């Protein structure tokens, strides 16, 4: 029997989704039937392409311009989404800052996802159902090369996700973590050209190629669905085998 992941009548929140991994995640969740609420600090025009792509799939999609570097904005964003769509069933905390600024990294990469989890969980608990996926990074295992605040805050997100997973598992809300390997997105292009990126990473990739945003989105889809019924507080490395198998 064929199995279909069906997110019809569910509302999914994806932070930082104007492009890159977030846009691929929002799109695959819409393909599975969910209505989509996305946010970012950029003006709405920057999200028009992803919004119109999602609407062409037949899903409702809205964008909120939200600066997640300000405490309280994550909570307010979820409240706005619930006012607009009536509820929230799925959250993907994807937005992140790759920088050397400790304070900003802490707020965007850890505190805001926590606010978003707490505020969403209040609503999810009313229906005893919810799925939350937090996007960490394989750098928490490999040591990384981006910046100390990036590594530290991604590890903090991984850890606090388990704290939240324990807090909410009994309410039907399953919280998990995806740790992506290298994906050529806007964030990665701050450090590498396309050619440099491939030259640097492909030799380390057992699957013989760098990752695409869609590779990460597929794993998120599983963790965002009811098919994920007993995986809870887990970190899934989605890195083409680089960290565990990539040593030559
Ligand atoms: N690319 C990789 O190799 C890689 C590897 C491991 C993990 N990751 C993780 O994957 C996730 C997505 O990254 P990506 O590679 O797709 O990079 P990206 O395209 O740069 O996505 C980052 C997103 O975060 C949003 N963001 C940044 N600051 C924000 C703020 N103050 N308020 C609201 N939103 C903000 C950005 O939106 P605005 O520009 O509109 O603010 C952007 O859409 C991140 O969590 C990243 O750490 C990426």
mmCIF file with all atom_site columns, C-alpha atoms and ligand atoms in Angstrom, residues 16-22 40-42 63 66-69 94-96 108 135-137 150 154 180-183 185-187, ligand 1:
data_model
loop_
_atom_site.group_PDB
_atom_site.id
_atom_site.type_symbol
_atom_site.label_atom_id
_atom_site.label_alt_id
_atom_site.label_comp_id
_atom_site.label_asym_id
_atom_site.label_entity_id
_atom_site.label_seq_id
_atom_site.pdbx_PDB_ins_code
_atom_site.Cartn_x
_atom_site.Cartn_y
_atom_site.Cartn_z
_atom_site.occupancy
_atom_site.B_iso_or_equiv
_atom_site.pdbx_formal_charge
_atom_site.auth_seq_id
_atom_site.auth_comp_id
_atom_site.auth_asym_id
_atom_site.auth_atom_id
_atom_site.pdbx_PDB_model_num
ATOM   1  C CA  . UNK A 1 16  ? 13.671 32.415 7.775  1.00 0.00 ? 16  UNK A CA  1
ATOM   2  C CA  . UNK A 1 17  ? 12.051 31.066 4.623  1.00 0.00 ? 17  UNK A CA  1
ATOM   3  C CA  . UNK A 1 18  ? 12.542 33.665 1.879  1.00 0.00 ? 18  UNK A CA  1
ATOM   4  C CA  . UNK A 1 19  ? 15.167 31.374 0.321  1.00 0.00 ? 19  UNK A CA  1
ATOM   5  C CA  . UNK A 1 20  ? 17.617 28.570 1.083  1.00 0.00 ? 20  UNK A CA  1
ATOM   6  C CA  . UNK A 1 21  ? 16.625 25.681 3.325  1.00 0.00 ? 21  UNK A CA  1
ATOM   7  C CA  . UNK A 1 22  ? 13.607 27.506 4.787  1.00 0.00 ? 22  UNK A CA  1
ATOM   8  C CA  . UNK A 1 40  ? 12.167 36.869 8.049  1.00 0.00 ? 40  UNK A CA  1
ATOM   9  C CA  . UNK A 1 41  ? 13.690 40.257 8.772  1.00 0.00 ? 41  UNK A CA  1
ATOM   10 C CA  . UNK A 1 42  ? 13.593 41.236 5.064  1.00 0.00 ? 42  UNK A CA  1
ATOM   11 C CA  . UNK A 1 63  ? 4.763  36.315 5.226  1.00 0.00 ? 63  UNK A CA  1
ATOM   12 C CA  . UNK A 1 66  ? 9.823  39.898 11.924 1.00 0.00 ? 66  UNK A CA  1
ATOM   13 C CA  . UNK A 1 67  ? 13.207 40.722 13.408 1.00 0.00 ? 67  UNK A CA  1
ATOM   14 C CA  . UNK A 1 68  ? 14.015 37.710 15.564 1.00 0.00 ? 68  UNK A CA  1
ATOM   15 C CA  . UNK A 1 69  ? 17.010 39.512 17.084 1.00 0.00 ? 69  UNK A CA  1
ATOM   16 C CA  . UNK A 1 94  ? 15.053 27.514 10.636 1.00 0.00 ? 94  UNK A CA  1
ATOM   17 C CA  . UNK A 1 95  ? 16.117 31.190 10.839 1.00 0.00 ? 95  UNK A CA  1
ATOM   18 C CA  . UNK A 1 96  ? 19.672 31.705 12.049 1.00 0.00 ? 96  UNK A CA  1
ATOM   19 C CA  . UNK A 1 108 ? 18.271 34.684 17.014 1.00 0.00 ? 108 UNK A CA  1
ATOM   20 C CA  . UNK A 1 135 ? 17.396 23.300 12.462 1.00 0.00 ? 135 UNK A CA  1
ATOM   21 C CA  . UNK A 1 136 ? 20.763 22.955 14.138 1.00 0.00 ? 136 UNK A CA  1
ATOM   22 C CA  . UNK A 1 137 ? 23.959 22.135 12.216 1.00 0.00 ? 137 UNK A CA  1
ATOM   23 C CA  . UNK A 1 150 ? 27.489 30.063 15.639 1.00 0.00 ? 150 UNK A CA  1
ATOM   24 C CA  . UNK A 1 154 ? 23.684 25.706 17.397 1.00 0.00 ? 154 UNK A CA  1
ATOM   25 C CA  . UNK A 1 180 ? 22.328 19.745 8.151  1.00 0.00 ? 180 UNK A CA  1
ATOM   26 C CA  . UNK A 1 181 ? 25.707 19.413 6.524  1.00 0.00 ? 181 UNK A CA  1
ATOM   27 C CA  . UNK A 1 182 ? 27.008 21.874 3.898  1.00 0.00 ? 182 UNK A CA  1
ATOM   28 C CA  . UNK A 1 183 ? 24.320 23.366 1.642  1.00 0.00 ? 183 UNK A CA  1
ATOM   29 C CA  . UNK A 1 185 ? 22.710 28.848 0.325  1.00 0.00 ? 185 UNK A CA  1
ATOM   30 C CA  . UNK A 1 186 ? 22.983 32.602 0.919  1.00 0.00 ? 186 UNK A CA  1
ATOM   31 C CA  . UNK A 1 187 ? 24.494 31.834 4.334  1.00 0.00 ? 187 UNK A CA  1
HETATM 32 N N1  . LIG B 2 .   ? 23.755 26.263 4.503  1.00 0.00 ? 1   LIG B N1  1
HETATM 33 C C1  . LIG B 2 .   ? 24.400 25.404 5.261  1.00 0.00 ? 1   LIG B C1  1
HETATM 34 O O1  . LIG B 2 .   ? 25.451 24.838 4.866  1.00 0.00 ? 1   LIG B O1  1
HETATM 35 C C2  . LIG B 2 .   ? 23.877 25.043 6.621  1.00 0.00 ? 1   LIG B C2  1
HETATM 36 C C3  . LIG B 2 .   ? 24.521 24.014 7.321  1.00 0.00 ? 1   LIG B C3  1
HETATM 37 C C4  . LIG B 2 .   ? 24.051 23.674 8.568  1.00 0.00 ? 1   LIG B C4  1
HETATM 38 C C5  . LIG B 2 .   ? 22.957 24.321 9.108  1.00 0.00 ? 1   LIG B C5  1
HETATM 39 N N2  . LIG B 2 .   ? 22.339 25.322 8.408  1.00 0.00 ? 1   LIG B N2  1
HETATM 40 C C6  . LIG B 2 .   ? 21.196 25.957 9.039  1.00 0.00 ? 1   LIG B C6  1
HETATM 41 O O2  . LIG B 2 .   ? 20.104 25.942 8.154  1.00 0.00 ? 1   LIG B O2  1
HETATM 42 C C7  . LIG B 2 .   ? 19.229 27.043 8.430  1.00 0.00 ? 1   LIG B C7  1
HETATM 43 C C8  . LIG B 2 .   ? 18.906 27.809 7.164  1.00 0.00 ? 1   LIG B C8  1
HETATM 44 O O3  . LIG B 2 .   ? 20.088 28.389 6.672  1.00 0.00 ? 1   LIG B O3  1
HETATM 45 P P1  . LIG B 2 .   ? 20.362 28.619 5.118  1.00 0.00 ? 1   LIG B P1  1
HETATM 46 O O4  . LIG B 2 .   ? 21.637 27.960 4.826  1.00 0.00 ? 1   LIG B O4  1
HETATM 47 O O5  . LIG B 2 .   ? 19.155 28.300 4.309  1.00 0.00 ? 1   LIG B O5  1
HETATM 48 O O6  . LIG B 2 .   ? 20.696 30.167 5.081  1.00 0.00 ? 1   LIG B O6  1
HETATM 49 P P2  . LIG B 2 .   ? 19.835 31.459 4.691  1.00 0.00 ? 1   LIG B P2  1
HETATM 50 O O7  . LIG B 2 .   ? 19.230 31.288 3.355  1.00 0.00 ? 1   LIG B O7  1
HETATM 51 O O8  . LIG B 2 .   ? 20.742 32.592 4.937  1.00 0.00 ? 1   LIG B O8  1
HETATM 52 O O9  . LIG B 2 .   ? 18.667 31.412 5.776  1.00 0.00 ? 1   LIG B O9  1
HETATM 53 C C9  . LIG B 2 .   ? 18.739 32.037 7.009  1.00 0.00 ? 1   LIG B C9  1
HETATM 54 C C10 . LIG B 2 .   ? 17.406 32.677 7.245  1.00 0.00 ? 1   LIG B C10 1
HETATM 55 O O10 . LIG B 2 .   ? 17.397 33.255 8.561  1.00 0.00 ? 1   LIG B O10 1
HETATM 56 C C11 . LIG B 2 .   ? 16.686 34.471 8.480  1.00 0.00 ? 1   LIG B C11 1
HETATM 57 N N3  . LIG B 2 .   ? 17.127 35.421 9.506  1.00 0.00 ? 1   LIG B N3  1
HETATM 58 C C12 . LIG B 2 .   ? 18.399 35.818 9.768  1.00 0.00 ? 1   LIG B C12 1
HETATM 59 N N4  . LIG B 2 .   ? 18.384 36.791 10.698 1.00 0.00 ? 1   LIG B N4  1
HETATM 60 C C13 . LIG B 2 .   ? 17.081 36.994 11.030 1.00 0.00 ? 1   LIG B C13 1
HETATM 61 C C14 . LIG B 2 .   ? 16.416 37.876 11.915 1.00 0.00 ? 1   LIG B C14 1
HETATM 62 N N5  . LIG B 2 .   ? 17.075 38.768 12.670 1.00 0.00 ? 1   LIG B N5  1
HETATM 63 N N6  . LIG B 2 .   ? 15.072 37.827 11.997 1.00 0.00 ? 1   LIG B N6  1
HETATM 64 C C15 . LIG B 2 .   ? 14.372 36.948 11.234 1.00 0.00 ? 1   LIG B C15 1
HETATM 65 N N7  . LIG B 2 .   ? 14.940 36.093 10.373 1.00 0.00 ? 1   LIG B N7  1
HETATM 66 C C16 . LIG B 2 .   ? 16.278 36.120 10.270 1.00 0.00 ? 1   LIG B C16 1
HETATM 67 C C17 . LIG B 2 .   ? 16.997 35.031 7.094  1.00 0.00 ? 1   LIG B C17 1
HETATM 68 O O11 . LIG B 2 .   ? 15.926 35.843 6.633  1.00 0.00 ? 1   LIG B O11 1
HETATM 69 P P3  . LIG B 2 .   ? 16.138 37.441 6.409  1.00 0.00 ? 1   LIG B P3  1
HETATM 70 O O12 . LIG B 2 .   ? 17.348 37.581 5.558  1.00 0.00 ? 1   LIG B O12 1
HETATM 71 O O13 . LIG B 2 .   ? 14.883 37.875 5.780  1.00 0.00 ? 1   LIG B O13 1
HETATM 72 O O14 . LIG B 2 .   ? 16.309 37.983 7.797  1.00 0.00 ? 1   LIG B O14 1
HETATM 73 C C18 . LIG B 2 .   ? 17.133 33.789 6.234  1.00 0.00 ? 1   LIG B C18 1
HETATM 74 O O15 . LIG B 2 .   ? 15.943 33.518 5.537  1.00 0.00 ? 1   LIG B O15 1
HETATM 75 C C19 . LIG B 2 .   ? 19.939 27.880 9.498  1.00 0.00 ? 1   LIG B C19 1
HETATM 76 O O16 . LIG B 2 .   ? 19.444 27.520 10.772 1.00 0.00 ? 1   LIG B O16 1
HETATM 77 C C20 . LIG B 2 .   ? 21.392 27.426 9.368  1.00 0.00 ? 1   LIG B C20 1
HETATM 78 O O17 . LIG B 2 .   ? 22.102 27.618 10.565 1.00 0.00 ? 1   LIG B O17 1
HETATM 79 C C21 . LIG B 2 .   ? 22.779 25.697 7.173  1.00 0.00 ? 1   LIG B C21 1
#
